[in-house]
Coordinates of C-alpha atoms and ligand atoms in Angstrom, one line a residue:
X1 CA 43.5 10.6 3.5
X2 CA 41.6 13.0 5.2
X3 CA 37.9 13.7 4.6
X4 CA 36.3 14.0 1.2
X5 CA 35.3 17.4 0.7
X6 CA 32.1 17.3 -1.4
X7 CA 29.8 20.0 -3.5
X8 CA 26.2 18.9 -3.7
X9 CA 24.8 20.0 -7.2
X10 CA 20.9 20.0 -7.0
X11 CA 19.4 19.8 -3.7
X12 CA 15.6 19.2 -4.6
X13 CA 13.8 15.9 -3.8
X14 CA 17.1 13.9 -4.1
X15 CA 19.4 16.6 -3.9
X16 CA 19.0 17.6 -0.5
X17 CA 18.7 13.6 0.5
X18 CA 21.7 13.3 -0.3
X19 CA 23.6 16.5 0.9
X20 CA 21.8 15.4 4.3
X21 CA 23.2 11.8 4.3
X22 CA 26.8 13.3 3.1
X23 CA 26.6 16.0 6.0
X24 CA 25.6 13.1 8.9
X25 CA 25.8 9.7 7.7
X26 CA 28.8 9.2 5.2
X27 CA 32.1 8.4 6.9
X28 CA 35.2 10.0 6.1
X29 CA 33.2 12.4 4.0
X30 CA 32.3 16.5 4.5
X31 CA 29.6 18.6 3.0
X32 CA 31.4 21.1 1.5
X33 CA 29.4 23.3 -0.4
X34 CA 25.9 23.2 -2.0
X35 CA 24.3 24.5 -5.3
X36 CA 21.1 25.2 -6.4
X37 CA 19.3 27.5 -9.2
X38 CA 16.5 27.9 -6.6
X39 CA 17.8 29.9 -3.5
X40 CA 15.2 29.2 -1.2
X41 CA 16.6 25.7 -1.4
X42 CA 20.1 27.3 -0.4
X43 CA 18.6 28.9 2.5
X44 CA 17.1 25.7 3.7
X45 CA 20.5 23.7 3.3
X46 CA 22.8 26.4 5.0
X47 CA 20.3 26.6 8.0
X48 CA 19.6 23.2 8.4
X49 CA 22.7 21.5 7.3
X50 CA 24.8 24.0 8.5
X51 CA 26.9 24.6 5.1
X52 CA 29.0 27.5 4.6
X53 CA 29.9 27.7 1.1
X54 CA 26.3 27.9 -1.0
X55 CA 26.4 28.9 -4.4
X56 CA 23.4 29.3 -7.5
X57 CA 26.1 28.9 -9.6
X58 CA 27.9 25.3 -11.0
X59 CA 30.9 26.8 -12.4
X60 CA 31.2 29.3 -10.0
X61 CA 31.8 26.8 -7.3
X62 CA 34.0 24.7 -8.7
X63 CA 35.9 27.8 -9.7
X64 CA 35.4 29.2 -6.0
X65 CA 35.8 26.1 -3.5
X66 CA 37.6 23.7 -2.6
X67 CA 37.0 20.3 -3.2
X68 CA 37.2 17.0 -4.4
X69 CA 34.7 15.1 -5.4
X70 CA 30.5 16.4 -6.9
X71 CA 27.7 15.0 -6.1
X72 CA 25.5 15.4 -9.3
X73 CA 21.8 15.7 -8.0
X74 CA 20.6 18.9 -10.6
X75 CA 18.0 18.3 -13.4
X76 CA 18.7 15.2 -16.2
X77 CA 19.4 17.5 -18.7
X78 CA 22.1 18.7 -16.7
X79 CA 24.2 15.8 -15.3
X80 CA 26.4 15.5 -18.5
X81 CA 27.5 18.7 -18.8
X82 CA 28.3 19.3 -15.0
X83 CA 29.9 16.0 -14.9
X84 CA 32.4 16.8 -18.1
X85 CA 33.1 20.5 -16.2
X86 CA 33.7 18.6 -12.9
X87 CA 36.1 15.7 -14.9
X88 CA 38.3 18.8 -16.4
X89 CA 38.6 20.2 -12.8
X90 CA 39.9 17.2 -11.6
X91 CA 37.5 16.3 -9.6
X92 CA 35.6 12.5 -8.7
X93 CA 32.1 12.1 -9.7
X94 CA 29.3 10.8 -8.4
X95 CA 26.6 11.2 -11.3
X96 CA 22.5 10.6 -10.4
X97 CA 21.0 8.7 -13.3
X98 CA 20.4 9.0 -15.8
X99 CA 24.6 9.6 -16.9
X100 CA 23.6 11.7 -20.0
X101 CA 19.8 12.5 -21.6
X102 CA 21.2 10.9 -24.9
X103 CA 23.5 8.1 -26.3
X104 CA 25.9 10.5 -27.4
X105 CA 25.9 12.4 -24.2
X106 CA 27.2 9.4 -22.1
X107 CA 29.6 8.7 -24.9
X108 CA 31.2 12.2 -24.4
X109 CA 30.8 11.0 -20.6
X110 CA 32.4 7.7 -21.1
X111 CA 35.3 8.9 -23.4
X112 CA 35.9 12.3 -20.4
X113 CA 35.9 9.6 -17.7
X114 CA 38.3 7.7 -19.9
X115 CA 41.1 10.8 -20.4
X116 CA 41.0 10.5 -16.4
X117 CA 41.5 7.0 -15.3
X118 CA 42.7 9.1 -11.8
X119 CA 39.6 10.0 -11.2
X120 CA 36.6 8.1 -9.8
X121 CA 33.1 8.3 -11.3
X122 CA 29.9 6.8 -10.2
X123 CA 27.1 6.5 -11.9
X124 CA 23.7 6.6 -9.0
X125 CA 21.8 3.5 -9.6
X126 CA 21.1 3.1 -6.2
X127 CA 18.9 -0.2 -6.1
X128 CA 22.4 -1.9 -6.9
X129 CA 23.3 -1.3 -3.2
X130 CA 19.9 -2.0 -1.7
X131 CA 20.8 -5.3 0.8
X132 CA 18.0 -7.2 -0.8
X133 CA 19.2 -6.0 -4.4
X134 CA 22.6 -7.4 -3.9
X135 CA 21.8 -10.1 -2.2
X136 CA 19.7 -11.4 -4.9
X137 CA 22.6 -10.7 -6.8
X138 CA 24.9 -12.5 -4.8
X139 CA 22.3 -15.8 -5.3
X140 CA 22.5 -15.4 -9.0
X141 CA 25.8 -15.5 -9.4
X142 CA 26.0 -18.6 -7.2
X143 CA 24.4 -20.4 -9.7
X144 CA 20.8 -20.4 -7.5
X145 CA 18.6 -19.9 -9.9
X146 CA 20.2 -22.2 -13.0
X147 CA 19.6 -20.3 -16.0
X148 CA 18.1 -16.6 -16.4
X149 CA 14.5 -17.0 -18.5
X150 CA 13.2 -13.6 -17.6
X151 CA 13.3 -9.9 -15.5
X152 CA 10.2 -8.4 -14.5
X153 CA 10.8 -5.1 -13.3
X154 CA 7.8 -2.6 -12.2
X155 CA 8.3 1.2 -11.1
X156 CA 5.5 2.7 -10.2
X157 CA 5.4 6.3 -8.3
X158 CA 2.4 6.8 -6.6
X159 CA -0.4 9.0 -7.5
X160 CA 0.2 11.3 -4.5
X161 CA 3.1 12.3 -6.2
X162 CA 2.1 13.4 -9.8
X163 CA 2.0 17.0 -9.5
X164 CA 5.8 17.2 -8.9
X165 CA 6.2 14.7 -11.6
X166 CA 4.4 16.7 -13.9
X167 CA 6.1 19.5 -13.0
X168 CA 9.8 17.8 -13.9
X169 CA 7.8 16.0 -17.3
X170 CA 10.0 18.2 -19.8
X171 CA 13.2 17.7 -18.5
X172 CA 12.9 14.3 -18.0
X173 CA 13.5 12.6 -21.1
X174 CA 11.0 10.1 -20.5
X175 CA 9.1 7.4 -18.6
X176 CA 11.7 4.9 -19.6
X177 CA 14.6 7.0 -19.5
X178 CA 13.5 8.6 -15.8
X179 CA 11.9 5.7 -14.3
X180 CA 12.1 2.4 -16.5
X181 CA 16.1 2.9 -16.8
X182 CA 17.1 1.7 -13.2
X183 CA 15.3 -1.8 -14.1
X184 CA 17.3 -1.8 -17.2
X185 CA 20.4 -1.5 -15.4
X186 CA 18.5 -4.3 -12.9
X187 CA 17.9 -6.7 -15.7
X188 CA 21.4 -6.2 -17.2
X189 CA 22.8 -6.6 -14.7
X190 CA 20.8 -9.6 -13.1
X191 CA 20.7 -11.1 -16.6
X192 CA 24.3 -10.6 -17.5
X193 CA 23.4 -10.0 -21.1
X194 CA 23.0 -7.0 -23.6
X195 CA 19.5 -6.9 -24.8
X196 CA 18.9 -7.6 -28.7
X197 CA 15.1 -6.8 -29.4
X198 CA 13.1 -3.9 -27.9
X199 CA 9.0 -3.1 -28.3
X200 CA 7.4 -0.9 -26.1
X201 CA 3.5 0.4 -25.9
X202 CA 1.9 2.9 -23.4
X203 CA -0.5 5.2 -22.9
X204 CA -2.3 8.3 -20.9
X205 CA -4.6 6.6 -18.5
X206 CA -5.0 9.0 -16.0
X207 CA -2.9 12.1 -17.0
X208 CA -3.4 13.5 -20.5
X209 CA -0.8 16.0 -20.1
X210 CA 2.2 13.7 -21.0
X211 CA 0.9 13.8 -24.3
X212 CA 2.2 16.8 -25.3
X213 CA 5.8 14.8 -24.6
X214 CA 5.0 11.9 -26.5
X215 CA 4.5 10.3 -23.6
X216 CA 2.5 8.2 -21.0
X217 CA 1.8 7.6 -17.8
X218 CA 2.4 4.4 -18.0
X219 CA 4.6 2.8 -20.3
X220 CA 5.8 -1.2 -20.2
X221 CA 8.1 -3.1 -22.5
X222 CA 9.5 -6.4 -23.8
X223 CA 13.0 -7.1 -24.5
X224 CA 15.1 -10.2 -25.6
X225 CA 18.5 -10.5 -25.0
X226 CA 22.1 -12.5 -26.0
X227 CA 21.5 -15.1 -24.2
X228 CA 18.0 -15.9 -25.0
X229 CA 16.6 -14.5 -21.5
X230 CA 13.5 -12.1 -21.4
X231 CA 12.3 -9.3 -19.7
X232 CA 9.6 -6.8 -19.4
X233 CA 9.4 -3.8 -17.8
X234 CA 6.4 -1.4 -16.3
X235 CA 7.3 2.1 -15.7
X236 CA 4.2 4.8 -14.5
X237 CA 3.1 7.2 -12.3
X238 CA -0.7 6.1 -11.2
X239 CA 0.2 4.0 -8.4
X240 CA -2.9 4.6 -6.2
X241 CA -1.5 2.8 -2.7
X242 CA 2.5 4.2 -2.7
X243 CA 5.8 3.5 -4.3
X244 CA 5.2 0.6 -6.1
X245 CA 8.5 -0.9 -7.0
X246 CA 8.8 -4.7 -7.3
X247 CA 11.3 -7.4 -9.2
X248 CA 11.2 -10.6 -10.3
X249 CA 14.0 -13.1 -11.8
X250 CA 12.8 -16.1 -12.8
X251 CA 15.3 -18.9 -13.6
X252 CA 15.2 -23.0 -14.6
X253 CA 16.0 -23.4 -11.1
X254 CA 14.2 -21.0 -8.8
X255 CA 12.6 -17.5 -8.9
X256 CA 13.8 -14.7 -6.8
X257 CA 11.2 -12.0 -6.5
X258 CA 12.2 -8.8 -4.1
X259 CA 9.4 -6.6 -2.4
X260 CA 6.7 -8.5 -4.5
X261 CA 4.2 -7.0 -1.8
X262 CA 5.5 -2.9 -1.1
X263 CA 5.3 -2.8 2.5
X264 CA 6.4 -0.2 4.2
X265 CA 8.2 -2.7 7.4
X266 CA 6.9 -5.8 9.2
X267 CA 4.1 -4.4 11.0
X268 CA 0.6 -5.9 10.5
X269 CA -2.4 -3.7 11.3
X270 CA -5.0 -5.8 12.5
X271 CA -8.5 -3.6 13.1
X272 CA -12.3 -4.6 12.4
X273 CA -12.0 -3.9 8.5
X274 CA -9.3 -6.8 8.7
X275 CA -5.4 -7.5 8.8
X276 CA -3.3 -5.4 6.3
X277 CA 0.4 -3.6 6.1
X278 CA 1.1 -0.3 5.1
X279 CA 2.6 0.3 1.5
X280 CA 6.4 2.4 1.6
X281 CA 5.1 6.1 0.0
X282 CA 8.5 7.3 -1.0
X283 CA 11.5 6.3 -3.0
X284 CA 13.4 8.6 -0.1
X285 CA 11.8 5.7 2.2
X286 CA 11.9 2.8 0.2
X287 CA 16.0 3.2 -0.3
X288 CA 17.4 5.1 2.4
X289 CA 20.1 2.6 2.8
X290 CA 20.6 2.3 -0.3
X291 CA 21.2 6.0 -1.3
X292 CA 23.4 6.0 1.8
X293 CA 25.6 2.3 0.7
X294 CA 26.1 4.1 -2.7
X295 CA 27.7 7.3 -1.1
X296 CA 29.9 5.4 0.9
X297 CA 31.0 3.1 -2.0
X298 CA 32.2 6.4 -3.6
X299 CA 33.7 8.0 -0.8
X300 CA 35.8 4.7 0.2
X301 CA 36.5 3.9 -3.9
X302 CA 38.2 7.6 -3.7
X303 CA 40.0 6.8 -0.4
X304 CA 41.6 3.5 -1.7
X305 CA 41.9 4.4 -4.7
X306 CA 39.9 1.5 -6.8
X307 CA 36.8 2.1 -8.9
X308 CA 33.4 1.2 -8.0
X309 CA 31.9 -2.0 -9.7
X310 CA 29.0 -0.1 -11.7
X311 CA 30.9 2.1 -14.6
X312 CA 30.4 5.1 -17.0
X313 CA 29.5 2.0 -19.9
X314 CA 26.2 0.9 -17.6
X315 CA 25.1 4.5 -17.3
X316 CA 25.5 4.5 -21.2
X317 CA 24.0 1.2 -22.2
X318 CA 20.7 2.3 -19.7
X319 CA 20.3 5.0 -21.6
X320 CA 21.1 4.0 -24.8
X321 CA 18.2 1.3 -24.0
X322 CA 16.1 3.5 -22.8
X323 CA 16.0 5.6 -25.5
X324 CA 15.4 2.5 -28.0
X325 CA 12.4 2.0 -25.8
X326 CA 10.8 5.3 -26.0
X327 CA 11.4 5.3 -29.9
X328 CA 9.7 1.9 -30.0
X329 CA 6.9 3.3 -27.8
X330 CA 7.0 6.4 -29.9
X331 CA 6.8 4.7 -33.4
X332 CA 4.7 1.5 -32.2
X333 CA 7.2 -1.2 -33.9
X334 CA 9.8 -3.7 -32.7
X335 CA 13.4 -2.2 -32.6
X336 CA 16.2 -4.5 -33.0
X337 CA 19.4 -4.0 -31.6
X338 CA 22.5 -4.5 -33.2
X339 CA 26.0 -5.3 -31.4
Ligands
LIG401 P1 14.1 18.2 -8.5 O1 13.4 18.9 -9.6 O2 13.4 18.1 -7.2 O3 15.5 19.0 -8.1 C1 16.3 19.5 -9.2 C2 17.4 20.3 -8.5 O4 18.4 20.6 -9.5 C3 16.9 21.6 -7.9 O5 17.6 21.9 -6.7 C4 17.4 22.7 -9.0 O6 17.6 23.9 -8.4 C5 18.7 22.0 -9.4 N1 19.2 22.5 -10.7 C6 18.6 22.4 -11.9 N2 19.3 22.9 -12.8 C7 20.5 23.4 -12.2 C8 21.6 24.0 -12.7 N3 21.8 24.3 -13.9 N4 22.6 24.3 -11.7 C9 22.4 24.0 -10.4 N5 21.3 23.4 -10.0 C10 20.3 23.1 -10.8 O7 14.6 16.8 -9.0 P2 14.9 15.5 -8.2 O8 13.7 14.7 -8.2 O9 15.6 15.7 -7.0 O10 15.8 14.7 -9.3 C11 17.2 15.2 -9.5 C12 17.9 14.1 -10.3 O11 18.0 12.9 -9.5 C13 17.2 13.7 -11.6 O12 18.2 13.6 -12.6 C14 16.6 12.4 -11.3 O13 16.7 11.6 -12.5 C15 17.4 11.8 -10.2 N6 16.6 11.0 -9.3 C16 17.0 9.8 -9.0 C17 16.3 8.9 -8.2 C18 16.7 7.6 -7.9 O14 15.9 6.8 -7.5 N7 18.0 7.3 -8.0 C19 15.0 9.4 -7.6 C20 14.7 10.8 -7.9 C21 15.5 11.5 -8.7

């Protein structure tokens, strides 16, 4: 097969990360065409990553281009109906998170992905293909850690970064849907288990403003699930040193705890105010290779024709937890889950 012509929808933080990985770093795959609602954006991508086709239109450039497979980069509220256009185009998918802003969005997602078993789609949880990630994975599986007793899963973006944050608060859906939902996926994953009980708490510590979305800026909650294991979650945006992301799986056997410490690499700075390391400021930085391992898995998936691991039911069970855990937060009681 030849190259995999892509359109990248949404070229913002993400957006453009990944049109710039697709353009240099993905094999076997072309950058297409771009879209974006904002056309200085545009401007930026067909200068710098020298893309001919740029369009401030979705519809327009499926309609216009051609191409086979999205990237789906654009606002939350936007990834379900893109992907469901896309589908009915007949083209593959790869969908950021979250898959849908609502249960019954990624069930309209699930049932569309469904009615085209030809087609690949790809949900974008990312940390699934970080090396350490999978490799922690890998030990699970083995048997390393005996039996699963509890996740611990913390996602903290860093203070430095709130005004953008603030800025996307509306669309988002949510602490636990935006941020909390890729250690959901995590602990589902890890855990191999559906969770059964949900209570979540929160509040405004530094940022009153995510109020007025029933909101905080720093949300955390508990969960049990089928198989008796536990895990709690911390989701925020007040980090004061970086991007704080860090996991823990604790079993009868042994613990596995991944980036327990956020540094940035192995380099110790050692001055008169003492030794110390530098903290990883971005999620761009943090999982570089991982945005780029998750690319590839979709290009190759569309090349061989198989599916990729992660399916359209994991991006709707995240959400569908997710937003269990912002109606716990929202109504301050325990939720339980039924199967
Ligand atoms: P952003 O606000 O920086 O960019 C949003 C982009 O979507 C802009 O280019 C905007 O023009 C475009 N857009 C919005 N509505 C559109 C429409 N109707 N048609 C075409 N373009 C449209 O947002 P950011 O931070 O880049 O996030 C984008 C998505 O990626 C979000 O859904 C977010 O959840 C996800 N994300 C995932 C991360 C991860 O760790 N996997 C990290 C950051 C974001």
């Amino acid at each position: 097969m030849k190259k995999v012509r892509i359109g990248v929808v949404g070229l913002g933080r993400l957006g453009y990360r990944h049109a710039e990985n697709i353009a240099n770093i993905t094999r076997h795959a072309e950058l297409s065409a771009v879209c974006s609602i904002d056309d200085q954006e545009l401007a930026i991508a067909r200068k710098e990553l020298d893309v001919r086709h740029c369009y401030n239109d979705f519809q327009t450039m499926l309609d216009q281009c051609e191409l086979d497979a999205v990237a789906i980069v654009s606002s939350s509220d936007q990834h379900a109906p893109q992907t469901l256009h896309a589908l009915e185009k007949g083209l593959h998918v790869f969908c950021e998170k979250p898959t849908g802003i609502s249960h019954e969005e990624c069930k309209a997602v699930e049932q569309a992905v469904n009615n085209y078993p030809h087609l690949v789609y790809m949900p974008g949880f990312m940390r699934r293909y970080d090396p350490s990630y999978a490799y922690a994975k890998k030990k699970i599986d083995e048997g390393y850690i005996g039996k699963p007793i509890l996740f611990r899963g913390y996602s903290v973006d860093p203070e430095s970064s709130i005004e953008g944050a603030l800025k996307y608060a509306a669309s988002s859906a949510g602490q636990f849907l935006d941020m909390a939902v890729h250690d959901i996926d995590l602990a589902r994953w890890f855990l191999g288990a559906e969770p059964r009980s949900v209570y979540a708490i929160g509040g405004c510590f530094a940022h009153p403003e995510y109020e007025q979305y029933g909101d905080g800026d720093n949300v955390a909650a508990l969960m049990q699930f089928d198989n008796s294991s536990m895990a709690f979650f911390l989701a925020g945006r007040t980090a004061p040193h970086g991007y704080n992301v860090e996991t823990e799986i604790i079993g009868t056997k042994a613990t596995l705890r991944i980036a327990a410490v956020p540094q940035k690499n192995m380099v110790e700075l050692i001055d008169p105010t003492g030794v110390r390391q530098e903290c990883s400021q971005t999620f761009q930085e943090r999982f570089q290779e991982a945005f780029v391992n998750e690319m590839q898995e979709f290009v190759d998936c569309i090349r061989e024709g198989r599916k990729p691991e992660i399916t359209a039911g994991d991006g709707t069970m995240s959400t569908f937890i997710a937003e269990l855990a912002t109606k716990s937060f929202k109504q301050n009681e325990l939720i339980k889950i039924e199967n």
